[in-house]
PDB file of C-alpha atoms in Angstrom:
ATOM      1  CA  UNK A  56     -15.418 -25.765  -5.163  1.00 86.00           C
ATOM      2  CA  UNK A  57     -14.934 -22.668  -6.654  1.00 91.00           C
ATOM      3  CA  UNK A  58     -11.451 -20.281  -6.807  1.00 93.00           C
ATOM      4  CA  UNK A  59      -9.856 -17.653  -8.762  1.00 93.00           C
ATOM      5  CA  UNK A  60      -8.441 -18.170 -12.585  1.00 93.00           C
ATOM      6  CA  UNK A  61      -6.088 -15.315 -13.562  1.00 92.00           C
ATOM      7  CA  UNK A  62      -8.003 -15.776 -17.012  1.00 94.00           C
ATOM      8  CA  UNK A  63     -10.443 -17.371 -18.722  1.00 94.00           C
ATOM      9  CA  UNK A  64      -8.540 -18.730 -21.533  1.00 96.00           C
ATOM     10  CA  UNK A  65      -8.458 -22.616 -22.994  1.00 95.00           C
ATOM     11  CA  UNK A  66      -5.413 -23.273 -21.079  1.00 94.00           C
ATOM     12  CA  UNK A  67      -5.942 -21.920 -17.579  1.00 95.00           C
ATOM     13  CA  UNK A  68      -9.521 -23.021 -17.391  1.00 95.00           C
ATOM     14  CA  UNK A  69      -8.932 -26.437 -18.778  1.00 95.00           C
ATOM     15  CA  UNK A  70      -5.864 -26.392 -16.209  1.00 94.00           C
ATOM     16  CA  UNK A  71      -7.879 -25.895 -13.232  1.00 94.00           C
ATOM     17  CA  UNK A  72     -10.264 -28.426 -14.694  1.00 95.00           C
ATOM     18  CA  UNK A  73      -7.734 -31.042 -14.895  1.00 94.00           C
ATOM     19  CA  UNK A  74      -6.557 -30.698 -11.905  1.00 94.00           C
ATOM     20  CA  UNK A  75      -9.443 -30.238  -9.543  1.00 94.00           C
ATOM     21  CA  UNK A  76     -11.855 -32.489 -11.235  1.00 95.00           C
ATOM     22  CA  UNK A  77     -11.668 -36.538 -11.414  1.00 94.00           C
ATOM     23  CA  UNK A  78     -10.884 -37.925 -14.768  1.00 91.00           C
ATOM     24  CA  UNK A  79     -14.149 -39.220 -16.506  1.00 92.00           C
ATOM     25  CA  UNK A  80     -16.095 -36.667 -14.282  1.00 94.00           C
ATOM     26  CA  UNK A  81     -19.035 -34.792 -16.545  1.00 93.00           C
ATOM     27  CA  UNK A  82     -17.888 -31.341 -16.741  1.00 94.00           C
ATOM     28  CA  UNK A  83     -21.500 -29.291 -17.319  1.00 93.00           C
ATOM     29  CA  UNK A  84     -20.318 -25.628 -18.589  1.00 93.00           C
ATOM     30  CA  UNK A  85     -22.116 -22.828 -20.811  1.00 92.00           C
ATOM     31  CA  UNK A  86     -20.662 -22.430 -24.541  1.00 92.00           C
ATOM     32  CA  UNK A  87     -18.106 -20.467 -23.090  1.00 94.00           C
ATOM     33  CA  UNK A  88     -15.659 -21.454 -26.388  1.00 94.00           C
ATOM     34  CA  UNK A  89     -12.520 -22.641 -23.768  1.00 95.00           C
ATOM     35  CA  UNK A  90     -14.645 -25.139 -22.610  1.00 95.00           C
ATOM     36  CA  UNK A  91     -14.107 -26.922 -26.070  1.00 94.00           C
ATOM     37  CA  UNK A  92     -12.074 -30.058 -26.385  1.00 93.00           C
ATOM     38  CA  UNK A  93     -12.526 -31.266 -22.698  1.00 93.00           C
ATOM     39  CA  UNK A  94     -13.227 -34.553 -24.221  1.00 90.00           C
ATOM     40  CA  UNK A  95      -9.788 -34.824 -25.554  1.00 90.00           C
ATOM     41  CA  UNK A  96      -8.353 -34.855 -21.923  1.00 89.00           C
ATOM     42  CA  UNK A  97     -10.396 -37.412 -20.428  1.00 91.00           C
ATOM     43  CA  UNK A  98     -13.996 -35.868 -19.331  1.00 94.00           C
ATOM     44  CA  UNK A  99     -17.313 -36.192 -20.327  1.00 92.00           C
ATOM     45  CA  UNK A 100     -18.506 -32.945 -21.741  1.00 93.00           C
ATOM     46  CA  UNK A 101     -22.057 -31.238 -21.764  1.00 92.00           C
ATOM     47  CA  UNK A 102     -23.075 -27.947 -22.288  1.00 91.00           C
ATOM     48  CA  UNK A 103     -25.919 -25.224 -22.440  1.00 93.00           C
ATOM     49  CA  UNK A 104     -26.326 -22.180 -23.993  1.00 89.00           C
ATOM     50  CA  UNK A 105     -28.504 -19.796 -21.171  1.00 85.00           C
ATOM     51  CA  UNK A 106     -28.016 -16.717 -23.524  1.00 84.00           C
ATOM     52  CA  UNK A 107     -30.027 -18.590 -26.463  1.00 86.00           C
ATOM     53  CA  UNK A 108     -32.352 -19.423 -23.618  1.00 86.00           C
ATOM     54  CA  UNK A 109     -31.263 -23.220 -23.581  1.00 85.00           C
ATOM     55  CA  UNK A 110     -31.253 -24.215 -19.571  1.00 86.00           C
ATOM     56  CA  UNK A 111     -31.564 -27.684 -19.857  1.00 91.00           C
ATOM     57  CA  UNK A 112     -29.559 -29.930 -22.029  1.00 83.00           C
ATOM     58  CA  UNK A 113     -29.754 -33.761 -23.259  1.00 82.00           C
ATOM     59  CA  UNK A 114     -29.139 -35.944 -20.552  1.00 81.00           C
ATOM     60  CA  UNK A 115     -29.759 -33.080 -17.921  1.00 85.00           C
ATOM     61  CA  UNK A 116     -26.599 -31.075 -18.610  1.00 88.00           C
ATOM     62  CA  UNK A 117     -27.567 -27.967 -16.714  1.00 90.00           C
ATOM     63  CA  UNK A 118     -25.135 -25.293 -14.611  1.00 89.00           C
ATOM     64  CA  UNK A 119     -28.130 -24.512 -12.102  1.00 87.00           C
ATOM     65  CA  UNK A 120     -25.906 -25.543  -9.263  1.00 85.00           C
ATOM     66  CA  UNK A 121     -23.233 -22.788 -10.239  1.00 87.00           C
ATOM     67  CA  UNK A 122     -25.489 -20.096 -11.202  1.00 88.00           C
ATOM     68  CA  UNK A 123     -26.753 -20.551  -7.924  1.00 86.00           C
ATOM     69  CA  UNK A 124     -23.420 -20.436  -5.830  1.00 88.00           C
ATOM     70  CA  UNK A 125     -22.196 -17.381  -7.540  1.00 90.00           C
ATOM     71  CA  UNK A 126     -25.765 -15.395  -7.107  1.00 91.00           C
ATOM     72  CA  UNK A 127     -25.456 -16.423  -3.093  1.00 88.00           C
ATOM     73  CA  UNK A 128     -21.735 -15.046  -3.932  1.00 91.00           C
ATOM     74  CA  UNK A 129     -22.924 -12.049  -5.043  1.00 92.00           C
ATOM     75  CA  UNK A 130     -25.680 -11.485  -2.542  1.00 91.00           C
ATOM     76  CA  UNK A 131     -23.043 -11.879   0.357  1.00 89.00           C
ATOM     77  CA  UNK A 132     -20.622  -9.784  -1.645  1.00 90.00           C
ATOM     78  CA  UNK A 133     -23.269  -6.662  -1.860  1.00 90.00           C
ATOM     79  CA  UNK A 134     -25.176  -7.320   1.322  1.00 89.00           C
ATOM     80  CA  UNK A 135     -22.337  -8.570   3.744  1.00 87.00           C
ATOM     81  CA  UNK A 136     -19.134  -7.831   3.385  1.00 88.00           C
ATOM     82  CA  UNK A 137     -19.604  -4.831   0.902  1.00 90.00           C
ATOM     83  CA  UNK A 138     -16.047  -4.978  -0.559  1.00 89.00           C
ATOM     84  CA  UNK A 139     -13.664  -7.973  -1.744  1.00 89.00           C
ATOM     85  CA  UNK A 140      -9.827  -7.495  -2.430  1.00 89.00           C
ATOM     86  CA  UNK A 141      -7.906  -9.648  -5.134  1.00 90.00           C
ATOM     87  CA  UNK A 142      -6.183 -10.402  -2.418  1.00 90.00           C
ATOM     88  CA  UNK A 143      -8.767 -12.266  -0.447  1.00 91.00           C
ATOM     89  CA  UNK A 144     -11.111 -13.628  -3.316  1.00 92.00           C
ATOM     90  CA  UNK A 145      -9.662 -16.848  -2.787  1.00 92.00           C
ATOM     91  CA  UNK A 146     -10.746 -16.458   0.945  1.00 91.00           C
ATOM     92  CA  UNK A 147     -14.152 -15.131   0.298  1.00 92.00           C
ATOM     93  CA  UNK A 148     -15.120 -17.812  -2.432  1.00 92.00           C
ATOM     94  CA  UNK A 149     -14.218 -20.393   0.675  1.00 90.00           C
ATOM     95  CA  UNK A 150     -16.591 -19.197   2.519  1.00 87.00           C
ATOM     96  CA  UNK A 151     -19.443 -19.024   0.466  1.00 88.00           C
ATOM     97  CA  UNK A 152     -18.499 -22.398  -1.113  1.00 87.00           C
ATOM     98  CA  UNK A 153     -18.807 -23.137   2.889  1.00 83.00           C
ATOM     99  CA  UNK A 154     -21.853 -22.041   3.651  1.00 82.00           C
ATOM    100  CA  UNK A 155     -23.141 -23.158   0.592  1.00 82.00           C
ATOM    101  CA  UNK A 156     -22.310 -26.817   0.848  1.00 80.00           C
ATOM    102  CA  UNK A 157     -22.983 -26.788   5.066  1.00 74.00           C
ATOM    103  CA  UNK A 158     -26.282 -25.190   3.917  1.00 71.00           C
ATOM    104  CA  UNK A 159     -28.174 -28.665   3.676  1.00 63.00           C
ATOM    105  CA  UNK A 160     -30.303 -29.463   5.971  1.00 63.00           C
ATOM    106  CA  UNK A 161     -29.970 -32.618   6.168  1.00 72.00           C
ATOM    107  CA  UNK A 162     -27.342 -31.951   8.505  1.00 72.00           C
ATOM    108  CA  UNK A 163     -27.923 -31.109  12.109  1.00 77.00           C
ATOM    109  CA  UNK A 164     -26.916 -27.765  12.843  1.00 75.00           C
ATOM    110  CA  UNK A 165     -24.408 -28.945  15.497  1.00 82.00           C
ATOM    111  CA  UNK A 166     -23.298 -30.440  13.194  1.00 83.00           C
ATOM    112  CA  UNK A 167     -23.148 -27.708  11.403  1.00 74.00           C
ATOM    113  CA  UNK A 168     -21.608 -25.285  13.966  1.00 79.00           C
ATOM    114  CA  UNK A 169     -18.687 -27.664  14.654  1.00 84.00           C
ATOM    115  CA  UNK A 170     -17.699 -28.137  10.824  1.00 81.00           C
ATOM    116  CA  UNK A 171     -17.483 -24.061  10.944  1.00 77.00           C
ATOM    117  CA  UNK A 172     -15.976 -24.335  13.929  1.00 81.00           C
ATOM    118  CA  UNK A 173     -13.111 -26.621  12.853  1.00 80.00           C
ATOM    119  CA  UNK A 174     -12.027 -24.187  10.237  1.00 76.00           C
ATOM    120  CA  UNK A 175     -12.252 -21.344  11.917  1.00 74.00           C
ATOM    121  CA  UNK A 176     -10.099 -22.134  14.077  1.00 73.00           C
ATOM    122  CA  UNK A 177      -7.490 -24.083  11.955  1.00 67.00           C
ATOM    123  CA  UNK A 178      -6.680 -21.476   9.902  1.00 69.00           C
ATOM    124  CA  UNK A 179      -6.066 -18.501  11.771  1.00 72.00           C
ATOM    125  CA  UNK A 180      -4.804 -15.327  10.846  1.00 74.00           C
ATOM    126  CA  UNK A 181      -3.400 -12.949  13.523  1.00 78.00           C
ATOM    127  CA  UNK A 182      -4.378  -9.338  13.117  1.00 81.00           C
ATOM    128  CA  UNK A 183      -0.358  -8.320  12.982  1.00 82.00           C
ATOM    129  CA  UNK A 184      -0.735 -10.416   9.655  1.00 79.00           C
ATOM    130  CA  UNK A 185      -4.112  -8.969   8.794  1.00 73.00           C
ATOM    131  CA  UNK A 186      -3.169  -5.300   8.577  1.00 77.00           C
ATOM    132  CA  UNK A 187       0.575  -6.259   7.464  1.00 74.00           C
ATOM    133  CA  UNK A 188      -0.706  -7.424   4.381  1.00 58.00           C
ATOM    134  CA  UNK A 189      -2.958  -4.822   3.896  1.00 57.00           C
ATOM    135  CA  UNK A 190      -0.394  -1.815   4.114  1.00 52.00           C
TER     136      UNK A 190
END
């Protein structure tokens, strides 16, 4: 899962944490300081430090996994859709958080297809709403 913050402070990230994450989950995050104190509200907390070079931490804390969604994030940003409103972040980081987790495959691509499928067409948007909302 992945979404907008409005910032990265103590409380907002530590907010989101909270409540998108199961208590006495392991939260792996980089030193980022409002990561501190996660402990105190019920998770397990491990951490790396990539810009001392430290990738790999005791008990194999690493954030490999979200390095790697927001470098697919940023290859679809730059070679796909080419621009990304604050608007529509949320919307965006859906999709690649999509594709990224339908990406396995052990799944059959029907499978696959249908699951895309599904959501596509749950959640439409009609094009009066489109370009109302982006006048």
């Amino acid at each position: 899962m992945a979404m907008p913050v409005a910032a990265t402070t103590k409380t907002e990230l530590q907010g989101a944490i909270s409540q998108h994450v199961q208590p006495g989950a392991t939260v792996c995050t980089d030193e980022h300081p409002s990561y501190e104190g996660l402990q105190q509200v019920g998770f397990t907390h491990g951490s790396v430090n990539p810009s001392a070079g430290e990738y790999v931490g005791a008990n194999d804390i690493h954030v490999n996994s979200t390095e790697l969604m927001w470098a697919l994030f940023r290859r679809s940003l730059f070679g796909t859709w080419h621009y990304c409103s604050l608007k529509y972040l949320a919307r965006y980081l859906k999709e690649a958080t999509f594709r990224l987790n339908q990406g396995n495959v052990k799944h059959h691509t029907l499978d696959r297809m249908g699951a895309l499928a599904t959501r596509a067409f749950c959640h439409r948007i009609t094009y009066r709403e489109l370009t109302r909302a982006m006048t």
